[in-house]
Coordinates of C-alpha atoms in Angstrom, one line a residue:
M1083 CA -103.7 58.2 1.8
T1084 CA -100.7 56.0 2.5
T1085 CA -97.9 57.6 0.7
V1086 CA -95.4 60.2 2.1
T1087 CA -92.7 62.0 0.2
R1088 CA -89.4 63.6 0.8
R1089 CA -88.8 67.3 1.5
V1090 CA -87.7 68.1 -2.1
A1091 CA -90.3 68.2 -4.8
P1092 CA -90.4 69.8 -8.2
A1093 CA -92.2 73.2 -8.4
P1094 CA -95.1 73.5 -10.9
Q1095 CA -93.9 74.9 -14.2
S1096 CA -94.9 78.5 -15.1
T1097 CA -97.3 78.5 -18.0
T1098 CA -98.3 81.3 -20.3
G1099 CA -101.9 82.2 -20.5
I1100 CA -103.2 78.9 -19.3
R1101 CA -106.9 78.3 -19.4
F1102 CA -109.0 76.3 -16.9
P1103 CA -111.7 73.9 -18.0
Q1104 CA -115.1 75.2 -19.2
G1105 CA -117.5 75.3 -16.2
F1106 CA -114.7 75.5 -13.6
T1107 CA -116.0 77.1 -10.4
W1108 CA -114.4 80.3 -9.3
G1109 CA -115.4 81.2 -5.8
T1110 CA -114.4 82.8 -2.5
A1111 CA -115.1 81.7 1.1
T1112 CA -115.8 82.8 4.6
A1113 CA -116.9 81.4 8.0
A1114 CA -119.8 82.6 10.1
Y1115 CA -118.0 83.3 13.4
Q1116 CA -115.1 85.1 11.6
I1117 CA -117.3 87.7 9.8
E1118 CA -120.9 87.9 11.1
G1119 CA -120.7 89.6 14.4
A1120 CA -124.1 90.3 15.9
A1121 CA -123.2 87.7 18.6
S1122 CA -126.3 88.1 20.7
V1123 CA -128.8 89.4 18.0
D1124 CA -132.0 87.8 17.0
G1125 CA -131.9 84.9 19.4
R1126 CA -128.3 83.8 18.8
T1127 CA -126.6 82.2 21.9
P1128 CA -122.9 81.7 22.6
S1129 CA -120.9 79.1 20.7
I1130 CA -117.7 77.6 22.0
W1131 CA -115.8 80.3 20.1
D1132 CA -117.7 83.1 21.9
T1133 CA -116.7 81.5 25.3
Y1134 CA -113.2 80.8 24.2
S1135 CA -112.5 84.2 22.8
R1136 CA -113.9 85.9 25.8
T1137 CA -111.6 84.0 28.1
P1138 CA -108.5 86.1 29.0
G1139 CA -105.3 84.9 27.4
R1140 CA -106.9 82.7 24.8
V1141 CA -106.9 85.0 21.8
R1142 CA -104.3 87.6 20.8
N1143 CA -105.1 91.1 22.1
G1144 CA -108.3 89.8 23.8
D1145 CA -110.1 90.0 20.4
T1146 CA -113.5 88.4 20.0
G1147 CA -116.0 87.8 17.2
D1148 CA -118.7 89.9 18.8
V1149 CA -118.6 92.4 15.9
A1150 CA -116.1 90.8 13.5
T1151 CA -116.7 92.5 10.1
D1152 CA -120.4 93.0 10.9
H1153 CA -121.4 91.0 7.9
Y1154 CA -124.7 90.3 9.6
H1155 CA -125.7 93.9 9.0
R1156 CA -123.5 94.6 5.9
W1157 CA -124.1 91.5 3.9
R1158 CA -125.7 93.5 1.0
E1159 CA -122.5 95.4 0.6
D1160 CA -120.5 92.2 0.7
V1161 CA -122.7 90.5 -1.9
A1162 CA -122.2 93.5 -4.2
I1163 CA -118.4 93.2 -3.8
M1164 CA -118.6 89.5 -4.8
A1165 CA -120.7 90.5 -7.8
D1166 CA -118.0 93.0 -8.8
L1167 CA -115.4 90.3 -8.4
G1168 CA -117.3 88.2 -10.9
V1169 CA -117.0 85.0 -8.8
S1170 CA -119.4 82.2 -9.7
A1171 CA -119.8 80.8 -6.2
Y1172 CA -119.6 81.8 -2.5
R1173 CA -118.8 79.3 0.2
F1174 CA -120.1 80.4 3.6
S1175 CA -121.0 78.7 6.8
L1176 CA -124.2 78.8 8.9
S1177 CA -123.9 79.7 12.5
W1178 CA -125.3 76.7 14.4
P1179 CA -126.2 78.8 17.5
R1180 CA -127.9 81.4 15.2
V1181 CA -130.0 78.7 13.6
Q1182 CA -130.6 76.5 16.6
P1183 CA -129.4 78.3 19.7
T1184 CA -129.1 75.5 22.2
G1185 CA -128.3 72.8 19.6
R1186 CA -131.6 71.3 20.4
G1187 CA -135.2 71.8 19.4
P1188 CA -136.8 74.0 16.7
A1189 CA -134.9 76.6 14.6
V1190 CA -135.1 80.3 15.2
E1191 CA -136.8 81.8 12.1
K1192 CA -134.9 85.1 12.4
G1193 CA -131.6 83.3 12.1
L1194 CA -132.9 81.3 9.1
D1195 CA -134.3 84.5 7.5
F1196 CA -130.8 86.0 7.5
Y1197 CA -129.5 83.1 5.5
R1198 CA -132.6 83.0 3.2
A1199 CA -132.0 86.7 2.4
L1200 CA -128.3 86.2 1.8
T1201 CA -128.9 83.2 -0.4
D1202 CA -131.6 85.0 -2.4
A1203 CA -129.3 88.0 -3.0
L1204 CA -126.5 85.7 -4.2
L1205 CA -128.8 83.9 -6.6
E1206 CA -130.0 87.3 -8.0
K1207 CA -126.4 88.1 -8.8
G1208 CA -125.8 84.8 -10.4
I1209 CA -123.5 83.5 -7.6
E1210 CA -124.1 80.0 -6.4
P1211 CA -124.4 79.6 -2.6
V1212 CA -122.3 76.8 -1.2
V1213 CA -123.3 76.1 2.4
T1214 CA -121.1 74.7 5.1
L1215 CA -123.1 73.4 8.1
Y1216 CA -120.3 73.5 10.6
H1217 CA -117.2 75.8 10.7
W1218 CA -116.3 75.3 14.4
D1219 CA -119.1 77.2 16.2
L1220 CA -120.6 74.4 18.4
P1221 CA -123.4 75.8 20.6
Q1222 CA -121.9 76.2 24.1
E1223 CA -124.7 74.2 25.6
L1224 CA -123.7 71.1 23.7
E1225 CA -120.1 71.6 24.8
D1226 CA -121.4 71.8 28.4
A1227 CA -123.0 68.4 27.8
G1228 CA -119.7 67.0 26.6
G1229 CA -119.1 68.3 23.1
W1230 CA -117.7 66.3 20.3
P1231 CA -116.1 63.6 22.4
E1232 CA -119.7 62.5 23.3
R1233 CA -121.7 60.4 20.9
V1234 CA -125.0 62.3 21.5
T1235 CA -123.5 65.3 19.7
T1236 CA -123.7 63.4 16.4
D1237 CA -127.5 63.1 16.7
R1238 CA -127.8 66.8 17.5
F1239 CA -125.8 67.6 14.4
A1240 CA -128.0 65.4 12.2
D1241 CA -131.1 67.2 13.6
Y1242 CA -129.5 70.6 12.8
A1243 CA -128.7 69.4 9.3
T1244 CA -132.4 68.5 8.8
L1245 CA -133.5 72.0 9.9
A1246 CA -131.0 73.7 7.6
A1247 CA -132.0 71.5 4.6
R1248 CA -135.7 72.2 5.1
A1249 CA -135.1 75.9 5.3
L1250 CA -132.6 76.4 2.4
G1251 CA -133.0 73.2 0.3
D1252 CA -135.1 75.0 -2.3
R1253 CA -132.3 77.5 -2.8
V1254 CA -129.0 75.7 -2.1
K1255 CA -127.8 72.7 -4.1
T1256 CA -124.3 72.3 -2.8
W1257 CA -123.8 71.4 0.9
T1258 CA -120.7 70.7 3.0
T1259 CA -121.1 69.0 6.3
L1260 CA -117.9 69.9 8.2
N1261 CA -115.0 72.2 7.6
E1262 CA -111.6 70.9 8.7
P1263 CA -112.7 68.4 11.4
W1264 CA -109.0 67.8 12.2
C1265 CA -108.9 71.3 13.7
S1266 CA -112.1 70.8 15.6
A1267 CA -110.8 67.6 17.1
F1268 CA -107.1 68.0 17.6
L1269 CA -106.7 71.7 18.1
G1270 CA -109.9 72.0 20.1
Y1271 CA -109.5 69.0 22.3
G1272 CA -105.8 68.1 22.0
S1273 CA -103.6 71.1 22.0
G1274 CA -106.3 73.5 23.2
V1275 CA -105.3 76.4 20.9
H1276 CA -108.8 76.4 19.4
A1277 CA -112.2 76.3 21.1
P1278 CA -113.2 74.8 23.4
G1279 CA -109.6 74.7 24.6
R1280 CA -109.4 71.2 26.1
T1281 CA -106.2 69.3 26.3
D1282 CA -107.0 65.6 26.4
P1283 CA -105.5 63.3 23.7
V1284 CA -108.2 60.6 24.2
A1285 CA -110.9 63.2 24.0
A1286 CA -109.4 64.4 20.7
L1287 CA -109.5 61.0 19.2
R1288 CA -113.1 60.5 20.4
A1289 CA -114.0 63.8 18.9
A1290 CA -112.4 62.9 15.6
H1291 CA -114.6 59.8 15.4
H1292 CA -117.7 61.5 16.4
L1293 CA -117.1 64.3 13.8
N1294 CA -116.8 61.5 11.2
L1295 CA -120.0 59.9 12.5
A1296 CA -121.8 63.3 12.6
H1297 CA -120.8 63.8 8.9
G1298 CA -122.3 60.5 7.9
K1299 CA -125.5 61.1 9.8
A1300 CA -125.8 64.6 8.4
V1301 CA -125.3 63.4 4.8
Q1302 CA -128.1 60.9 5.4
A1303 CA -130.3 63.7 6.8
L1304 CA -129.5 66.0 3.9
R1305 CA -130.3 63.4 1.3
A1306 CA -133.6 62.6 3.0
E1307 CA -134.7 66.3 2.7
L1308 CA -133.0 67.6 -0.5
P1309 CA -133.9 67.1 -4.1
S1310 CA -131.8 64.5 -6.0
R1311 CA -129.8 67.2 -7.8
A1312 CA -128.3 68.4 -4.5
R1313 CA -124.6 67.7 -3.8
A1314 CA -123.1 66.7 -0.5
S1315 CA -119.4 67.0 0.5
I1316 CA -117.0 67.4 3.4
T1317 CA -114.0 69.7 3.5
L1318 CA -110.7 68.4 4.9
N1319 CA -107.4 70.3 5.5
I1320 CA -105.4 67.4 4.2
H1321 CA -101.8 67.8 5.2
H1322 CA -99.2 67.2 2.6
V1323 CA -96.7 65.4 4.8
R1324 CA -93.0 65.3 3.8
A1325 CA -90.2 63.4 5.5
L1326 CA -87.1 65.5 6.3
T1327 CA -84.8 62.7 4.9
D1328 CA -85.2 59.3 3.3
S1329 CA -84.2 57.5 6.5
A1330 CA -86.5 54.8 7.7
A1331 CA -87.2 56.7 11.0
D1332 CA -88.1 59.9 9.2
L1333 CA -90.4 58.1 6.7
D1334 CA -92.1 56.3 9.6
A1335 CA -92.6 59.7 11.4
A1336 CA -94.3 61.0 8.2
R1337 CA -96.4 57.9 8.0
R1338 CA -97.5 58.4 11.6
I1339 CA -98.5 62.1 11.0
D1340 CA -100.2 61.2 7.8
A1341 CA -102.4 58.8 9.7
L1342 CA -103.3 61.4 12.4
A1343 CA -103.7 64.3 10.0
N1344 CA -105.4 62.6 7.0
R1345 CA -106.3 59.0 7.1
V1346 CA -108.2 59.2 10.4
F1347 CA -110.7 61.0 8.2
T1348 CA -110.2 59.7 4.6
G1349 CA -110.1 56.1 5.9
P1350 CA -113.6 55.8 7.2
L1351 CA -115.0 58.5 4.9
L1352 CA -113.7 57.2 1.6
E1353 CA -112.8 53.6 2.3
G1354 CA -115.2 52.6 5.1
Q1355 CA -112.6 51.8 7.8
Y1356 CA -110.0 53.3 10.1
P1357 CA -106.4 52.5 9.1
Q1358 CA -104.8 49.8 11.2
D1359 CA -101.5 51.6 11.7
L1360 CA -103.5 54.5 13.3
L1361 CA -105.1 52.2 15.7
Q1362 CA -101.8 50.6 16.5
D1363 CA -100.0 54.0 16.9
T1364 CA -102.6 55.1 19.4
A1365 CA -103.2 51.8 21.2
G1366 CA -101.4 53.1 24.3
L1367 CA -104.0 55.8 24.7
T1368 CA -107.3 54.1 23.7
D1369 CA -108.7 50.8 22.4
W1370 CA -111.1 52.8 20.1
S1371 CA -114.1 51.1 21.8
F1372 CA -116.0 54.3 21.1
V1373 CA -116.3 53.1 17.5
Q1374 CA -119.5 51.0 17.6
D1375 CA -120.8 48.4 15.2
G1376 CA -122.2 50.1 12.1
D1377 CA -120.4 53.4 12.6
T1378 CA -118.0 53.1 9.7
A1379 CA -120.8 52.2 7.4
T1380 CA -122.7 55.3 8.5
I1381 CA -119.6 57.4 8.0
H1382 CA -118.9 55.9 4.5
Q1383 CA -121.6 57.9 2.6
P1384 CA -121.4 58.6 -1.1
L1385 CA -120.0 62.1 -1.7
D1386 CA -120.4 64.2 -4.8
F1387 CA -116.9 65.7 -4.3
L1388 CA -114.2 66.1 -1.6
G1389 CA -113.3 69.6 -0.5
V1390 CA -109.6 70.2 -0.1
N1391 CA -108.0 73.1 2.0
Y1392 CA -104.3 73.7 1.4
Y1393 CA -102.0 76.4 2.6
T1394 CA -98.5 74.9 3.2
P1395 CA -96.8 71.5 3.4
T1396 CA -95.9 69.7 6.7
L1397 CA -92.2 68.7 7.2
V1398 CA -91.4 66.1 9.9
S1399 CA -88.6 63.9 11.2
A1400 CA -88.1 61.4 13.9
T1401 CA -86.7 62.6 17.2
T1402 CA -85.4 60.8 20.4
G1403 CA -86.2 63.9 22.5
E1404 CA -89.5 65.6 23.4
A1405 CA -92.1 66.2 20.7
A1406 CA -91.4 69.4 18.8
H1407 CA -95.0 70.1 17.6
G1408 CA -94.6 73.8 18.1
S1409 CA -93.2 74.1 14.6
D1410 CA -96.2 72.4 13.0
G1411 CA -97.9 75.7 12.1
H1412 CA -100.9 75.2 14.3
G1413 CA -100.2 77.5 17.2
M1414 CA -98.1 77.2 20.4
S1415 CA -99.2 75.0 23.3
E1416 CA -97.6 72.8 25.9
H1417 CA -99.9 70.1 24.7
S1418 CA -99.6 68.3 21.4
P1419 CA -102.4 68.0 18.8
W1420 CA -100.7 64.7 17.7
P1421 CA -101.7 61.9 20.1
G1422 CA -99.4 59.0 20.0
A1423 CA -96.7 60.9 18.0
D1424 CA -94.4 62.0 20.8
Q1425 CA -91.3 61.0 18.9
V1426 CA -92.1 63.2 15.8
A1427 CA -90.4 66.6 15.3
F1428 CA -91.9 69.3 13.0
H1429 CA -89.7 71.6 11.0
R1430 CA -90.4 74.8 9.2
P1431 CA -90.0 74.2 5.5
P1432 CA -87.4 76.3 3.7
G1433 CA -88.2 79.3 1.6
T1434 CA -90.3 82.4 1.8
T1435 CA -93.2 82.5 4.3
T1436 CA -96.5 84.3 4.9
A1437 CA -97.4 86.4 7.9
M1438 CA -98.5 83.2 9.5
G1439 CA -95.0 81.9 9.2
W1440 CA -96.2 79.3 6.7
A1441 CA -93.9 78.3 3.8
V1442 CA -95.1 79.3 0.4
D1443 CA -94.8 76.1 -1.6
P1444 CA -97.3 75.5 -4.5
S1445 CA -95.6 72.2 -5.2
G1446 CA -97.2 70.8 -2.1
L1447 CA -100.6 71.5 -3.5
Y1448 CA -99.7 69.8 -6.8
D1449 CA -98.3 66.7 -5.0
L1450 CA -101.3 66.6 -2.7
L1451 CA -103.7 66.6 -5.6
M1452 CA -101.7 63.9 -7.4
R1453 CA -101.8 61.7 -4.2
L1454 CA -105.5 62.1 -3.9
K1455 CA -106.0 61.0 -7.5
A1456 CA -103.8 58.0 -6.9
D1457 CA -105.5 57.0 -3.7
H1458 CA -109.1 57.9 -4.6
P1459 CA -109.2 58.1 -8.4
A1460 CA -113.0 58.3 -8.7
M1461 CA -113.4 61.2 -6.3
P1462 CA -113.9 64.7 -7.8
L1463 CA -112.1 67.4 -5.9
M1464 CA -112.8 71.1 -5.1
I1465 CA -110.2 73.4 -3.7
T1466 CA -112.4 74.9 -1.0
E1467 CA -109.7 77.1 0.7
N1468 CA -106.4 78.4 -0.5
G1469 CA -104.9 81.8 0.3
A1470 CA -102.3 83.6 2.4
A1471 CA -102.0 86.2 5.2
F1472 CA -99.7 89.2 4.6
D1473 CA -99.1 92.4 6.5
D1474 CA -101.4 94.5 4.3
Y1475 CA -101.9 98.3 4.8
V1476 CA -103.7 101.1 3.1
N1477 CA -101.3 103.4 1.3
P1478 CA -101.6 107.2 1.1
E1479 CA -103.7 106.9 -2.1
G1480 CA -106.2 104.8 -0.2
E1481 CA -105.2 101.6 -2.0
V1482 CA -103.9 98.2 -0.7
A1483 CA -101.1 96.7 -2.9
D1484 CA -100.5 93.1 -2.1
P1485 CA -98.1 91.7 -4.7
D1486 CA -97.0 88.8 -2.4
R1487 CA -100.6 87.5 -2.3
I1488 CA -100.9 87.8 -6.0
A1489 CA -97.7 85.8 -6.5
Y1490 CA -99.0 83.2 -3.9
L1491 CA -102.3 82.8 -5.8
H1492 CA -100.6 82.6 -9.2
G1493 CA -98.3 79.8 -8.0
H1494 CA -101.1 77.8 -6.4
L1495 CA -103.5 78.2 -9.3
A1496 CA -100.7 77.1 -11.7
A1497 CA -100.3 74.0 -9.5
V1498 CA -104.0 73.3 -9.7
Q1499 CA -104.0 73.7 -13.5
R1500 CA -100.9 71.5 -13.8
A1501 CA -102.7 68.8 -11.8
I1502 CA -105.8 69.1 -14.0
V1503 CA -103.6 68.6 -17.1
A1504 CA -102.2 65.5 -15.4
G1505 CA -105.7 64.0 -15.1
V1506 CA -106.9 65.2 -11.6
D1507 CA -110.6 65.9 -11.6
V1508 CA -110.5 69.4 -9.9
R1509 CA -113.9 71.1 -10.3
G1510 CA -113.2 74.5 -8.7
Y1511 CA -111.2 76.9 -6.5
F1512 CA -112.4 79.0 -3.6
L1513 CA -110.1 81.9 -2.5
W1514 CA -109.7 82.2 1.2
S1515 CA -110.9 84.7 2.1
L1516 CA -113.3 87.2 0.8
L1517 CA -112.7 89.6 3.7
D1518 CA -110.1 90.2 6.4
N1519 CA -111.6 88.8 9.5
F1520 CA -111.3 87.3 12.9
E1521 CA -108.5 84.8 12.5
W1522 CA -109.3 82.5 15.5
G1523 CA -106.5 82.5 18.1
Y1524 CA -104.7 85.3 16.2
G1525 CA -107.6 87.7 16.6
Y1526 CA -107.5 90.5 14.0
S1527 CA -103.7 90.4 13.7
K1528 CA -103.6 88.4 10.5
R1529 CA -105.2 89.4 7.2
F1530 CA -106.2 86.7 4.7
G1531 CA -108.8 88.8 2.8
A1532 CA -108.9 89.8 -0.8
V1533 CA -110.8 92.8 0.6
Y1534 CA -109.2 94.9 3.3
V1535 CA -111.4 95.7 6.3
D1536 CA -110.8 98.8 8.4
Y1537 CA -112.0 97.3 11.7
P1538 CA -112.9 100.5 13.6
T1539 CA -115.2 101.7 10.7
G1540 CA -116.0 98.5 8.9
K1541 CA -115.0 100.1 5.6
R1542 CA -114.2 97.6 2.8
I1543 CA -111.3 98.2 0.3
P1544 CA -110.7 95.6 -2.4
K1545 CA -107.0 94.9 -2.5
A1546 CA -105.0 94.6 -5.7
S1547 CA -105.3 90.8 -5.4
A1548 CA -109.1 91.1 -5.6
R1549 CA -108.9 92.9 -8.9
W1550 CA -106.3 90.3 -10.1
Y1551 CA -108.5 87.4 -9.0
A1552 CA -111.5 89.0 -10.6
D1553 CA -109.7 89.0 -14.0
V1554 CA -108.8 85.3 -13.6
A1555 CA -112.3 84.4 -12.6
R1556 CA -113.9 86.4 -15.5
T1557 CA -111.6 85.0 -18.2
G1558 CA -110.9 81.5 -16.8
T1559 CA -107.3 82.2 -17.7
L1560 CA -104.2 82.5 -15.6
P1561 CA -101.8 85.1 -17.0
D1562 CA -98.2 84.4 -17.5
R1563 CA -95.9 85.3 -14.6
G1564 CA -95.0 88.5 -16.3
G1565 CA -98.5 89.7 -15.8
V1566 CA -98.4 89.3 -12.0
N1567 CA -98.3 92.7 -10.4
G1568 CA -100.1 94.8 -7.9

């Protein structure tokens, strides 16, 4: 992705009763550490997020994922909720330390049995299981051995992929290797606002490469074990980067962030090489000698589709002062997640915001999809995460009205449909998230779910947005804006 745009972009046009293509996938999504709980049950050992969340000062209110929403014990109830919603697919991640506790050696059958039972229940309800191998829960023992900055971790991940494929390959046909490797590399090893909490810009770049390499090795491992009908993918949180002005300096700032946020992954994954401007921008930090001969060929594996996560656009400008990365929407830290971009400032886009402080801007999703079509026209796309956090509460009638979330979803689904009409091959949409859950460094203070969770009791209450989304999924039709209500 080499193009950047200005701040101002046209909003998607509202459409009356627009229909999505036949066979469009309607899903919802979660991540293991955010919902499962049962942190030390049935042989599971700590992940980097267990260690990080239990470290004082790391997570808001000292929250941990030890219990989360207790999905490990309440999964039958959650599958029933999905069936009531009428979704056709459920994207969930496997907990690496539940399947392979130390990141080495044989799998733990009790951990695999949990996922076998979950998958069977989904299939019985007509819901396609979509498995993500890695949603940020690296086994702590592998981090102790160096983590993602070390090349050996890529081999451990390939072994884990083989174990998962052998256990679930007869049930699961759609596989995602990594979720948002940008966050794993640059928030985990650069700014330190995600686990494991390290703050080394070179380690972050090394981690980015090794995550890419791990993906390539995992795809090879999956294809060696799975039937030919199986589909392999990766999910990226591709940033839609906009320049504050049309000045040469601001446009170059946007180019620089686009390289660090997007093309560090799309380059080797989809084109077989790292972009030269990225290597030049970061030459003062590293010579990239950790990229060995043959690595980019291994990374550049054929994919059946590209998963796209989108929440809000990124607005940047040049600055002659210190880096202002604190406004990038990725959490506050004295350390930047943007190595080699010290002269880039981040700005909060105008307009309404979610509880995360993220601008609500569906035009960013439309523009992003159009850019992907222009840059990679043959690659099918899947919206694997899109949603919003708001300050939801249970009213005296025991209901949760969330009209702001409904409006957010309506606007972004309209953007997806507009892109489809313009020729973008978008195959499906996964609402983030099924349940309110542990929101990483924010603990339980932010609610993204279509289903409200009362954390002390675990009680689930579908929000108004859940009923609204169920209607859209069932009919394949987005109502006109007049039909958006709580």
